[in-house]
mmCIF file of C-alpha atoms and ligand atoms in Angstrom:
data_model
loop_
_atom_site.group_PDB
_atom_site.id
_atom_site.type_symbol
_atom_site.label_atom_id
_atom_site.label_comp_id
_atom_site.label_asym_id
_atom_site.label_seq_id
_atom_site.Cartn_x
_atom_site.Cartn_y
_atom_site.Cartn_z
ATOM 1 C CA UNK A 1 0.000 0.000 0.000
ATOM 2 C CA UNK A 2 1.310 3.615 -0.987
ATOM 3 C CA UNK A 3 2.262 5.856 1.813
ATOM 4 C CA UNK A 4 -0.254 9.080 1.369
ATOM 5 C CA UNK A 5 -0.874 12.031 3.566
ATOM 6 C CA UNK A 6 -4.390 14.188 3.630
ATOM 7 C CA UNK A 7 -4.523 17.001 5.479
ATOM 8 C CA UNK A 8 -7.743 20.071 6.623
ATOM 9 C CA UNK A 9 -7.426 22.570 8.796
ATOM 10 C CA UNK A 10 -7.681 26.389 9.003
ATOM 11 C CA UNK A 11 -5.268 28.859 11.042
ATOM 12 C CA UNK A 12 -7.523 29.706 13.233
ATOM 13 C CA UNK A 13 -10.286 27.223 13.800
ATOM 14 C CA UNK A 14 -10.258 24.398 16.394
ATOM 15 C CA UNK A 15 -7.430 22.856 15.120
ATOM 16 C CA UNK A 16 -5.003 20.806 12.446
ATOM 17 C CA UNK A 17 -6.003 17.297 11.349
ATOM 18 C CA UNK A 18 -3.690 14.791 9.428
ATOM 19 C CA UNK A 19 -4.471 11.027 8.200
ATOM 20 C CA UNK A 20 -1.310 8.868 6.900
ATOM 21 C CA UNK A 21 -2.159 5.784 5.386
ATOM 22 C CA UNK A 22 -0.007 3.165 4.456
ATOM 23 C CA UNK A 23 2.731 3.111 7.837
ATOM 24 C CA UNK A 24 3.649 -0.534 8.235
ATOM 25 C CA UNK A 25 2.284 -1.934 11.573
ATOM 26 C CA UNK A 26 5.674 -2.008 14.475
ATOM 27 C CA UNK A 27 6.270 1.281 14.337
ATOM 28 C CA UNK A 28 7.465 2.789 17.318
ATOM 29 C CA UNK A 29 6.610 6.482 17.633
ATOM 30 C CA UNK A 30 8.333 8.737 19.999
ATOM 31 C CA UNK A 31 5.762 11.649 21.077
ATOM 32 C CA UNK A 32 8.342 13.582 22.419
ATOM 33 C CA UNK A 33 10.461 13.517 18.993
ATOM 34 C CA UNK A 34 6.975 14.675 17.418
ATOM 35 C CA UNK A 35 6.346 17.761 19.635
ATOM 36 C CA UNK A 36 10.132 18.312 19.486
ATOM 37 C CA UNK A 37 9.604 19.029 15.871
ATOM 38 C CA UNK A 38 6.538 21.186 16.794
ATOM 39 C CA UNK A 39 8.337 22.617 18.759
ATOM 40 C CA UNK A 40 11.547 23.933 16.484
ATOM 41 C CA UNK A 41 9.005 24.634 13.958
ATOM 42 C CA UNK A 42 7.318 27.703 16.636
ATOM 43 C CA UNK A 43 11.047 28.530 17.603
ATOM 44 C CA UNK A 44 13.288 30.551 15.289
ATOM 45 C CA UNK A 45 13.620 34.224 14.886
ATOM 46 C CA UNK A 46 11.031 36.915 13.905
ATOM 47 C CA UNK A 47 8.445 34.935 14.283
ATOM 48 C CA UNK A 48 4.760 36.640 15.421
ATOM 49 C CA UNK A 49 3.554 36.786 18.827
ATOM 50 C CA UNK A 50 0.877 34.256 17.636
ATOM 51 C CA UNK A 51 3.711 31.533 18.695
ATOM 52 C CA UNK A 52 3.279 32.523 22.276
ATOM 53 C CA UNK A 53 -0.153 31.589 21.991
ATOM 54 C CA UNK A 54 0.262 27.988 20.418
ATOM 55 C CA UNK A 55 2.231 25.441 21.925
ATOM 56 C CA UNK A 56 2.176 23.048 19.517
ATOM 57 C CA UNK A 57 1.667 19.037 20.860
ATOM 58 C CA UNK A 58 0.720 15.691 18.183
ATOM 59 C CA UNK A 59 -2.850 14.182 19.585
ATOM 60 C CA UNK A 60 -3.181 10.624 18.402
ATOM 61 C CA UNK A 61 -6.921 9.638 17.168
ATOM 62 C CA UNK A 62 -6.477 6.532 15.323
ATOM 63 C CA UNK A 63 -3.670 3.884 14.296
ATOM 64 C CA UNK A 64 -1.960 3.640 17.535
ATOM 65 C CA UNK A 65 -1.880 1.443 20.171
ATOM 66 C CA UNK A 66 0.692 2.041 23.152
ATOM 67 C CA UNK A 67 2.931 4.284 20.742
ATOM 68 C CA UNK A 68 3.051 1.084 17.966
ATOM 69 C CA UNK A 69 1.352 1.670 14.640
ATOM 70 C CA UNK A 70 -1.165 -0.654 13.885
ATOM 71 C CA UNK A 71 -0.782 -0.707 10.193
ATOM 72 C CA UNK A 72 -4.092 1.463 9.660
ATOM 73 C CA UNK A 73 -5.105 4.968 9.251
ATOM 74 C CA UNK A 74 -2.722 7.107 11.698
ATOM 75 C CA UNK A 75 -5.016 10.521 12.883
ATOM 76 C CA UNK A 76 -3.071 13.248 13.677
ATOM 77 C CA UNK A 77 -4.750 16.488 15.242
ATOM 78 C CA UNK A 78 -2.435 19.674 16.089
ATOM 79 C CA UNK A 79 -4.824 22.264 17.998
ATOM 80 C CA UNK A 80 -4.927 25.703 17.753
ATOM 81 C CA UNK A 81 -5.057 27.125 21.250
ATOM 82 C CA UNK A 82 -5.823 30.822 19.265
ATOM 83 C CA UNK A 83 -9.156 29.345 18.087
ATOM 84 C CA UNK A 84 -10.407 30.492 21.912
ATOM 85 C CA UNK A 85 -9.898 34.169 20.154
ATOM 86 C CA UNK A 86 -11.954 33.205 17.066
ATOM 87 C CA UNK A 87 -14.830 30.912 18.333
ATOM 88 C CA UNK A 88 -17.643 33.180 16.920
ATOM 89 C CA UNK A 89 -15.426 34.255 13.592
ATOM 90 C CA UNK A 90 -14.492 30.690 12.995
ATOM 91 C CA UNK A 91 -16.834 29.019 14.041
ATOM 92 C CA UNK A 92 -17.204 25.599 12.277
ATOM 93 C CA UNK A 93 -21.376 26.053 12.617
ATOM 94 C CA UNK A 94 -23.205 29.258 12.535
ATOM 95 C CA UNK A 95 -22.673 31.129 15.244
ATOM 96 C CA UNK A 96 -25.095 31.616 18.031
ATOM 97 C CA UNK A 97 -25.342 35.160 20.174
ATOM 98 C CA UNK A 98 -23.528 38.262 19.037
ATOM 99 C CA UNK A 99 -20.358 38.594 17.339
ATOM 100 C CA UNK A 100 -17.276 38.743 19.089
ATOM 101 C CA UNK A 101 -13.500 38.049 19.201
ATOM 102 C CA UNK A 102 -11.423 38.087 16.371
ATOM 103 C CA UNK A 103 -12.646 37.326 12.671
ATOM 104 C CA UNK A 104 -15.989 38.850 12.984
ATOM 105 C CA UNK A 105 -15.724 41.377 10.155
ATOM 106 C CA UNK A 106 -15.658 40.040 6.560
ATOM 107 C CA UNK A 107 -11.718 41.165 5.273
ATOM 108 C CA UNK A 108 -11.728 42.867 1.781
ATOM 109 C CA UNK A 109 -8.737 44.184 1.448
ATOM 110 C CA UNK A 110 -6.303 41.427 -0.622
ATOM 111 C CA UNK A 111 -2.867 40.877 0.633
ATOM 112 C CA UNK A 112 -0.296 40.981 -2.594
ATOM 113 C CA UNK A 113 1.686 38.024 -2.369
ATOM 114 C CA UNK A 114 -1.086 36.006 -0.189
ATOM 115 C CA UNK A 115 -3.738 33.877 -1.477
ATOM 116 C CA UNK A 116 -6.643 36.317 -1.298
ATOM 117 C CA UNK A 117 -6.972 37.863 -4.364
ATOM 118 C CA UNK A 118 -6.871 34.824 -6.987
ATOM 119 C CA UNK A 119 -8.353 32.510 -3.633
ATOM 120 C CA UNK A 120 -11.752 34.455 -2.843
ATOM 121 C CA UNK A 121 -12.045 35.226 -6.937
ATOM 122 C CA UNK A 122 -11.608 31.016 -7.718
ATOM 123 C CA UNK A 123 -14.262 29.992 -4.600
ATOM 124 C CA UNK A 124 -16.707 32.931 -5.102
ATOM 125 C CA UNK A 125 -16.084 34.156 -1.753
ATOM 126 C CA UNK A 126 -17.113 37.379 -0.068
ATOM 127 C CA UNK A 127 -14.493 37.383 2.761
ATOM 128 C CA UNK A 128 -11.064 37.235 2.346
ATOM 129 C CA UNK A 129 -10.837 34.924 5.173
ATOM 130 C CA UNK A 130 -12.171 32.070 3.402
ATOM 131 C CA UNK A 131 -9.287 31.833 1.235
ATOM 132 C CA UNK A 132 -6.153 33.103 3.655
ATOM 133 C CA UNK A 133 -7.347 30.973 6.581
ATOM 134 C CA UNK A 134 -6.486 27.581 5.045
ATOM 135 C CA UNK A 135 -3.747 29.074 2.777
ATOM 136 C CA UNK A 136 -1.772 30.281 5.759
ATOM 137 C CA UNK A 137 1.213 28.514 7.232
ATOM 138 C CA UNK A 138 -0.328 28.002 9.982
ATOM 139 C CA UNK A 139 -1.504 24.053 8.471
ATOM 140 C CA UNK A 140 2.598 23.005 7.816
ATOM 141 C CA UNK A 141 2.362 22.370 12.089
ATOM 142 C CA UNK A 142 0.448 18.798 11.427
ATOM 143 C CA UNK A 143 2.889 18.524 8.212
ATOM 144 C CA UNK A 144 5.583 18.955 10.570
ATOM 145 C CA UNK A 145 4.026 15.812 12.371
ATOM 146 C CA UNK A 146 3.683 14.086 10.109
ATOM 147 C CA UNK A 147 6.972 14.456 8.709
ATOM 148 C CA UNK A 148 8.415 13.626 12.178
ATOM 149 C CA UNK A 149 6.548 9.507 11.919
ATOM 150 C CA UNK A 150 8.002 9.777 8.330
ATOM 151 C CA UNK A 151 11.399 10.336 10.178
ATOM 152 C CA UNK A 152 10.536 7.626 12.733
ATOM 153 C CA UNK A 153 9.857 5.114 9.397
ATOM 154 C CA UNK A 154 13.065 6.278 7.648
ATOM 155 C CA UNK A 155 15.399 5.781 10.945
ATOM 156 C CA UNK A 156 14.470 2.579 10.608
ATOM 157 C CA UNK A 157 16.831 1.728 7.559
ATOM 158 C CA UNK A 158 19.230 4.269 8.650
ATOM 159 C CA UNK A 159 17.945 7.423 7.050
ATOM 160 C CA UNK A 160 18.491 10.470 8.573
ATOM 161 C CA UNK A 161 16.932 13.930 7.612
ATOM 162 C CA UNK A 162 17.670 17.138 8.696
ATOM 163 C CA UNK A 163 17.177 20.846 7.447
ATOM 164 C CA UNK A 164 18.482 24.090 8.669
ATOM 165 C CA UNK A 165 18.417 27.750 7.800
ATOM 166 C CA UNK A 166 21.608 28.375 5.343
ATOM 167 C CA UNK A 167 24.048 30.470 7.534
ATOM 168 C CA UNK A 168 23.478 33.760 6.946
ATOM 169 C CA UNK A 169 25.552 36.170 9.319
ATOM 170 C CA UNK A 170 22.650 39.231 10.347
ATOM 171 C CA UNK A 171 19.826 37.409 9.650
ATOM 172 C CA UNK A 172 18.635 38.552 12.693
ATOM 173 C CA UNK A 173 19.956 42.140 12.286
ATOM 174 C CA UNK A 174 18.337 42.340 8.845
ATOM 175 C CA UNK A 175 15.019 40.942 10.564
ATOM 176 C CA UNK A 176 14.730 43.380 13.223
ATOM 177 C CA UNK A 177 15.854 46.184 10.562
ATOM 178 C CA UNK A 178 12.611 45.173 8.948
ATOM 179 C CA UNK A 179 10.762 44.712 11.987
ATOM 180 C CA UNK A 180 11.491 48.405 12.949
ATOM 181 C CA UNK A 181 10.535 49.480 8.730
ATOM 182 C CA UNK A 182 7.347 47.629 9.386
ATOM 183 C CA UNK A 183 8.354 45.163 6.367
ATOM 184 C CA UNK A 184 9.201 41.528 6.047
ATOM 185 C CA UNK A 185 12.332 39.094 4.943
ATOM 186 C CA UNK A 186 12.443 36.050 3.146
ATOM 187 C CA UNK A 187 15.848 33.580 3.382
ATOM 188 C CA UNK A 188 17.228 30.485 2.558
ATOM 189 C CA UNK A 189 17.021 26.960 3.838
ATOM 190 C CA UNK A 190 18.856 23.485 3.445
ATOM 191 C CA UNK A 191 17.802 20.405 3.925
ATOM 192 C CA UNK A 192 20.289 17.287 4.155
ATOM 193 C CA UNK A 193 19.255 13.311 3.938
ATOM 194 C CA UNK A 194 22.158 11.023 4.970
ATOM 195 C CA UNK A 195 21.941 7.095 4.602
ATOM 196 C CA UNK A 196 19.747 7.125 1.417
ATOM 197 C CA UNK A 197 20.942 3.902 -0.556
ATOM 198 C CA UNK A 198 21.006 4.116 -4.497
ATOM 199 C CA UNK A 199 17.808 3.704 -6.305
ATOM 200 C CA UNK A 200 14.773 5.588 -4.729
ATOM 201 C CA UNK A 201 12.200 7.176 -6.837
ATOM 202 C CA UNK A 202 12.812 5.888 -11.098
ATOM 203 C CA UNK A 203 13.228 7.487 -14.270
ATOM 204 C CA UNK A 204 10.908 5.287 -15.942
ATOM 205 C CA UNK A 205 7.820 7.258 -14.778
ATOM 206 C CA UNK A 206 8.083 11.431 -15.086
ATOM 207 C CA UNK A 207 5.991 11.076 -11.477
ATOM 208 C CA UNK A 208 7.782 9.245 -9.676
ATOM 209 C CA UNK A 209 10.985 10.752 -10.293
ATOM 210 C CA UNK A 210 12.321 11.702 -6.656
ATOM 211 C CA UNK A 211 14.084 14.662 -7.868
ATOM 212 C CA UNK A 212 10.349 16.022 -8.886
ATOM 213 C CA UNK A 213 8.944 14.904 -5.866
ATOM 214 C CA UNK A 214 10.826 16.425 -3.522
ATOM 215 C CA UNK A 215 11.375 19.773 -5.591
ATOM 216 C CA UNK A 216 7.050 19.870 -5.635
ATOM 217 C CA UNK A 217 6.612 19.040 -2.145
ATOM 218 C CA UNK A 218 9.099 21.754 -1.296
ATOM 219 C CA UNK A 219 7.998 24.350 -3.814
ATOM 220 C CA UNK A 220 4.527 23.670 -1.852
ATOM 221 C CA UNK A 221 5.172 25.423 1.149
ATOM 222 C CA UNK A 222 3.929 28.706 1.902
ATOM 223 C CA UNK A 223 6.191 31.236 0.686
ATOM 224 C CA UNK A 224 8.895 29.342 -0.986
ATOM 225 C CA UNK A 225 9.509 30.307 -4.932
ATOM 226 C CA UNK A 226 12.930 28.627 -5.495
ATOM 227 C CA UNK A 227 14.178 24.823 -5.385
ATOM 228 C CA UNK A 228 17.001 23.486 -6.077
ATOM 229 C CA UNK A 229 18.767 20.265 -5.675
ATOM 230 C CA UNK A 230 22.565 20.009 -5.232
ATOM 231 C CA UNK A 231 24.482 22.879 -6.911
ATOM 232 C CA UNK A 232 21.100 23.614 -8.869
ATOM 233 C CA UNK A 233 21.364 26.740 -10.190
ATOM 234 C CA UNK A 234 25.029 26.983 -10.309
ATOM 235 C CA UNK A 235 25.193 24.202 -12.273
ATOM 236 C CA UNK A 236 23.950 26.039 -15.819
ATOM 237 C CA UNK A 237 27.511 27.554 -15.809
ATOM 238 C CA UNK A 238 29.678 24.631 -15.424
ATOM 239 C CA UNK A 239 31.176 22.951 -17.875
ATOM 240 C CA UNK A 240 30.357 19.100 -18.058
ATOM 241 C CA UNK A 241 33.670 17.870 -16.916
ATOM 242 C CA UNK A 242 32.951 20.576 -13.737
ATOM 243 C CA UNK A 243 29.247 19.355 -13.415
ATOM 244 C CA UNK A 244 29.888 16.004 -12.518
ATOM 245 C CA UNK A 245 30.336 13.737 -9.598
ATOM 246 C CA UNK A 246 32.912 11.325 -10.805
ATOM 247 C CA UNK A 247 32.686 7.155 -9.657
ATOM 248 C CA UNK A 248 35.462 6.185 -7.711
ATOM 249 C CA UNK A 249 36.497 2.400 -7.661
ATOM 250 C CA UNK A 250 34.035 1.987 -4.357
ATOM 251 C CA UNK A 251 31.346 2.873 -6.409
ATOM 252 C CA UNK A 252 31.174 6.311 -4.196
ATOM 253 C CA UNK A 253 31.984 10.293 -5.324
ATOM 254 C CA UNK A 254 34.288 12.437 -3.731
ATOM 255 C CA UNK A 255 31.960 15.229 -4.970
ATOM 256 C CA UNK A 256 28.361 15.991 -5.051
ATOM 257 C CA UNK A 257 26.747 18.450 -7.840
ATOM 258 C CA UNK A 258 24.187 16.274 -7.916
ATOM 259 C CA UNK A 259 22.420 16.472 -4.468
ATOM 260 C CA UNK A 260 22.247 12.749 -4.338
ATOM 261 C CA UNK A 261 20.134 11.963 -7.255
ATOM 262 C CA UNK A 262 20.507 11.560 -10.920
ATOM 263 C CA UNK A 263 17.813 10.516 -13.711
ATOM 264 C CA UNK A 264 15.415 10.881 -11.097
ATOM 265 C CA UNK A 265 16.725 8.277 -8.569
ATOM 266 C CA UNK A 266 18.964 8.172 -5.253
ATOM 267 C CA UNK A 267 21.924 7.785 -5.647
ATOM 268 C CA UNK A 268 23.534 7.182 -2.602
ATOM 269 C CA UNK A 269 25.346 10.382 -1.594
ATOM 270 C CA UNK A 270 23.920 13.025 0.483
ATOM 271 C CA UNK A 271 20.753 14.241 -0.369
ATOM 272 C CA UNK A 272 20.540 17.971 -0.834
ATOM 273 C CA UNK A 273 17.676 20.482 -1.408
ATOM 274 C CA UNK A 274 17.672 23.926 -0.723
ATOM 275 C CA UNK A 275 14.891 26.288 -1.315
ATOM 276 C CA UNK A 276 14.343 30.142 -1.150
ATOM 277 C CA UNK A 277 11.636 31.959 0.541
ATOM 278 C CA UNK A 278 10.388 35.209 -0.474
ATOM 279 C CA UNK A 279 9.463 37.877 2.205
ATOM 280 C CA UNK A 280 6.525 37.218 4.421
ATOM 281 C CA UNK A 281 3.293 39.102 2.641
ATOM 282 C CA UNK A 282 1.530 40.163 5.456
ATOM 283 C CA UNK A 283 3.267 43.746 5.970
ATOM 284 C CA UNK A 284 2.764 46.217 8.638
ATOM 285 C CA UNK A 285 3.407 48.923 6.290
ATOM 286 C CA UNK A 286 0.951 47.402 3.483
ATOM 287 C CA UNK A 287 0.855 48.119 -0.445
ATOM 288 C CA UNK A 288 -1.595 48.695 -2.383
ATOM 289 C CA UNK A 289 -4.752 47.117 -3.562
ATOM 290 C CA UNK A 290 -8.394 47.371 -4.094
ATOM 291 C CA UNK A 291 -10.984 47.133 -1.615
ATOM 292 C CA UNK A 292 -12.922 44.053 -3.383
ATOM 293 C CA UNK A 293 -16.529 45.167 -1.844
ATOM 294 C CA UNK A 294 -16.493 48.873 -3.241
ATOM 295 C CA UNK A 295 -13.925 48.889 -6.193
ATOM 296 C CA UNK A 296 -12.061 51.998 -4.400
ATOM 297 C CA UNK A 297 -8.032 51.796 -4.095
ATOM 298 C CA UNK A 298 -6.788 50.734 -1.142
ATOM 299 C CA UNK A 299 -4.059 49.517 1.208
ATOM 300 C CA UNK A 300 -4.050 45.821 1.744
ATOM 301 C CA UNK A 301 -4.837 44.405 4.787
ATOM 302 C CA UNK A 302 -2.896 44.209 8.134
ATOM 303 C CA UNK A 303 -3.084 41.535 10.673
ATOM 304 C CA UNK A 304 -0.211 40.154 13.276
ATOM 305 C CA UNK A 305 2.171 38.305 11.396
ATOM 306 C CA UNK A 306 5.667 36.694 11.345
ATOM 307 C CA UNK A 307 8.515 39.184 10.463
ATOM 308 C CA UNK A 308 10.589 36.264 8.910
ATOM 309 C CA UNK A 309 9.854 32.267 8.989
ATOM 310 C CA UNK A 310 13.006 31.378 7.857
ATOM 311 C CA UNK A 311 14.167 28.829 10.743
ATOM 312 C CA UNK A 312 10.531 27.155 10.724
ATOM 313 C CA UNK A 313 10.780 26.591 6.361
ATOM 314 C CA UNK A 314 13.778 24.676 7.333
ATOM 315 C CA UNK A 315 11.939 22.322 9.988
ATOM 316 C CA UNK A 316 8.545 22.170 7.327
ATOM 317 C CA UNK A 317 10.911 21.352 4.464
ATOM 318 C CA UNK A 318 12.428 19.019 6.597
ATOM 319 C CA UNK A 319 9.174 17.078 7.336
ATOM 320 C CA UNK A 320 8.145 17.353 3.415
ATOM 321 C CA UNK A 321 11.068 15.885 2.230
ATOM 322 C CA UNK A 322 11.352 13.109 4.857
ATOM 323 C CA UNK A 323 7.428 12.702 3.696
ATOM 324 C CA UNK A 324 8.761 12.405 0.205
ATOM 325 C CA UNK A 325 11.406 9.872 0.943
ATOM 326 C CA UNK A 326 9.374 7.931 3.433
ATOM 327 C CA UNK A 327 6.831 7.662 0.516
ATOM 328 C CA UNK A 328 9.910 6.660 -1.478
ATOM 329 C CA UNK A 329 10.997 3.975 0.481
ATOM 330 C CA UNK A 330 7.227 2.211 1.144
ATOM 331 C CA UNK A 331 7.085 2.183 -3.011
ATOM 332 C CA UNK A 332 10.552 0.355 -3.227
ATOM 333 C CA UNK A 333 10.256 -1.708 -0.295
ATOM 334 C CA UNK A 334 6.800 -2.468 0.496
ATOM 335 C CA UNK A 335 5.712 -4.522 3.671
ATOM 336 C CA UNK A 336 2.805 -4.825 5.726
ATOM 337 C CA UNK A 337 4.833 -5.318 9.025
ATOM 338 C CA UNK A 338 7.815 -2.929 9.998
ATOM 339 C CA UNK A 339 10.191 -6.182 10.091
ATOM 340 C CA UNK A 340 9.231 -7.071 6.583
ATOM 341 C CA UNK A 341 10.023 -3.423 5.219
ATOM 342 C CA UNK A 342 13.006 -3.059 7.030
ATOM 343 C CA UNK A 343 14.071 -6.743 5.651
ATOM 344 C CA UNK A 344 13.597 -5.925 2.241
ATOM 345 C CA UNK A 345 15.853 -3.140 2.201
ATOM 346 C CA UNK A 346 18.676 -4.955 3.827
ATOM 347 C CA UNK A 347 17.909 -8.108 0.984
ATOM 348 C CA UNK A 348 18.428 -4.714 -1.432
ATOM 349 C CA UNK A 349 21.500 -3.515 -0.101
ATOM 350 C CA UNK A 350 22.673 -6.755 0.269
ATOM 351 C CA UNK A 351 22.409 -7.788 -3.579
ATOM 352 C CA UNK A 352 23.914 -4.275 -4.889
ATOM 353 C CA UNK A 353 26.632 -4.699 -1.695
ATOM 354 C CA UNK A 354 26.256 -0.820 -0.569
ATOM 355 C CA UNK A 355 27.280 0.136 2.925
HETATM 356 C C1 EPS B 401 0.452 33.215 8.644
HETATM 357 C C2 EPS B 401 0.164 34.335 9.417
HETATM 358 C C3 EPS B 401 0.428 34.366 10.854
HETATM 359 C C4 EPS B 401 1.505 33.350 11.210
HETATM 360 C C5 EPS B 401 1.031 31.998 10.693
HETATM 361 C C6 EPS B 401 1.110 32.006 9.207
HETATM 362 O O1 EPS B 401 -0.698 33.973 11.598
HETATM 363 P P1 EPS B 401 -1.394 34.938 12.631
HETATM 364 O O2 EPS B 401 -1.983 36.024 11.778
HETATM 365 O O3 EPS B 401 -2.420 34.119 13.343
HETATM 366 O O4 EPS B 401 -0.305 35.455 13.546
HETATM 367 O O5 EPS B 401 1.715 33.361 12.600
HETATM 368 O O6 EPS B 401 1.827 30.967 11.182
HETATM 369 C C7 EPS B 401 1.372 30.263 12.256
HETATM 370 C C8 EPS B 401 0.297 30.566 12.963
HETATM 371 C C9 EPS B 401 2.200 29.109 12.588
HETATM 372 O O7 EPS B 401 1.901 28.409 13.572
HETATM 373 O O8 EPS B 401 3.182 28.889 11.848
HETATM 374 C C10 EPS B 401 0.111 33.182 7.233
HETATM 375 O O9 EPS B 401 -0.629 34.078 6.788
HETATM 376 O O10 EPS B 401 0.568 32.301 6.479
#
């Protein structure tokens, strides 16, 4: 069965919901390693006051029985402890008694660079909410969980996956420079997957190339416009004999362009993806737009926000591409028990003798 992740949830109702299907049964999960993840995903600098509210922890509905998978449906459900400051504005049913709290009038002024324009003009809504509530960031928390029993499945044949922001001396000066212009900053992250054996994802299917998958599920995230996968970019002004990660006797490269994956597939080195977030678009200091109920010009709307996300991208695009490889690793080595998926990879890296 194919590993697949489905996720609802808006940024301010009751809360985040996730269903994985397709976890072999044996898993052991670790609930602190899962709200440790929450947790660095709320950390990081220039973030909004909104991350004093939550304090992100997994809840386990379904698929798990004294922290083992049980080989069916896993429910995931991240709360939002800021719904108590929205009940009447986001309220699942229609609301009973006078408005009140946050969310109660309909927004009309589109963000640039948000979904709210092109959202509320696709659905046919009225209120701007409609659209930014389930576009926002806030939903990559129950990614993040997910990613972290996608890290729990990958340990398991030695896979590591880690992401970070890319060093950047006075990121935090040029955050709080933009915090004090009322404007917003974008940055880079990196994300690194050690252990991978050769031969996840194919070229003999354009969608299941791994390369692809892992640049969509980054490019997914809120906010990011640029992937790229080893030297990426860079690479377009190499030469060939530059380019290239050259095959030593033991089969391994003492270089590597490639990010760990050619024509599609693994191939044993070091994963690497990096991807590039644009500024926040929720500005203090807002630009121009139209107010959508009247027609007239207008400045876009303002709301608490995040002056920079940078350090949670790296945990989200963490999770994603642990998701990805996770998903990855269940097409190439199947198995309806843990023992059986962890024995067909060794009977794989056994017959092509990688270490
Ligand atoms: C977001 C806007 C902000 C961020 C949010 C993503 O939400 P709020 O307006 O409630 O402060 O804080 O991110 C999170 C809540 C989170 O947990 O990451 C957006 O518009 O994308």
């Amino acid at each position: 069965m194919s590993l697949r992740l489905a996720s609802a949830g808006e940024s301010h109702g009751p809360g985040l919901v996730a269903i994985l299907t397709g976890l072999p049964a044996g898993l052991t999960l670790d609930r602190d390693a899962i709200d440790d993840d929450l947790r660095r995903r709320q950390e990081g600098y220039g973030r909004s006051p909104r991350q004093r509210i939550e304090q992100d922890r997994v809840e386990v509905l379904a698929g798990l029985r004294h922290g083992r998978t049980l080989g069916t449906p896993l429910a995931l459900v991240v709360r939002n402890r800021d719904h108590a400051n929205w009940t009447w504005g986001m309220a699942p049913w229609p609301p009973e008694g006078e408005p009140t709290g946050k969310g109660t009038k309909p927004v009309t002024l589109p963000r640039p660079g948000h979904a709210d324009l092109a959202g509320v003009l696709k659905y046919g809504h009225d209120d701007v909410r409609n659209a930014l509530e389930r576009a926002s960031a806030r939903h990559t928390a129950v990614h993040v969980a997910a990613g972290a029993v996608a890290k729990a499945l990958l340990a398991a044949i030695g896979i590591e996956v880690r992401g970070a922001a890319v060093d950047e001396p006075g990121l935090q000066a040029r955050i709080d420079e933009a915090r004090a212009d009322r404007d917003t900053v974008g940055g880079i992250v990196e994300i690194r997957a050690t252990g991978v054996a050769p031969g996840l994802g194919t070229y003999a299917s354009k969608e299941d190339r791994l390369d692809g998958r892992l640049a969509a599920a980054v490019m997914a995230i809120q906010a990011v416009k640029g992937v790229e996968i080893g030297d990426g970019f860079a690479l377009a002004a190499l030469r060939g004999s530059q380019a290239h990660d050259e095959i030593g006797p033991d089969r391994r490269r003492s270089t590597n362009h490639a990010g760990g994956l050619e024509a599609g597939m693994s191939n044993g080195e070091e994963i690497v993806v990096r991807a590039a977030m644009k500024p926040l678009p929720t500005l203090m200091k807002p630009l121009a737009s139209v107010d959508l109920a009247t027609g007239e010009p207008g400045q876009a709307l303002v709301e608490r926000s995040d002056v920079a996300a940078v350090e949670a991208l790296a945990v989200v695009a963490e999770a994603a591409v642990a998701w990805e490889l996770a998903v990855a690793a269940r097409d190439k080595f199947g198995g309806d028990a843990l023992v059986d998926f962890v024995a067909a990879h060794r009977a794989y890296v056994d017959r092509i003798s990688w270490r």
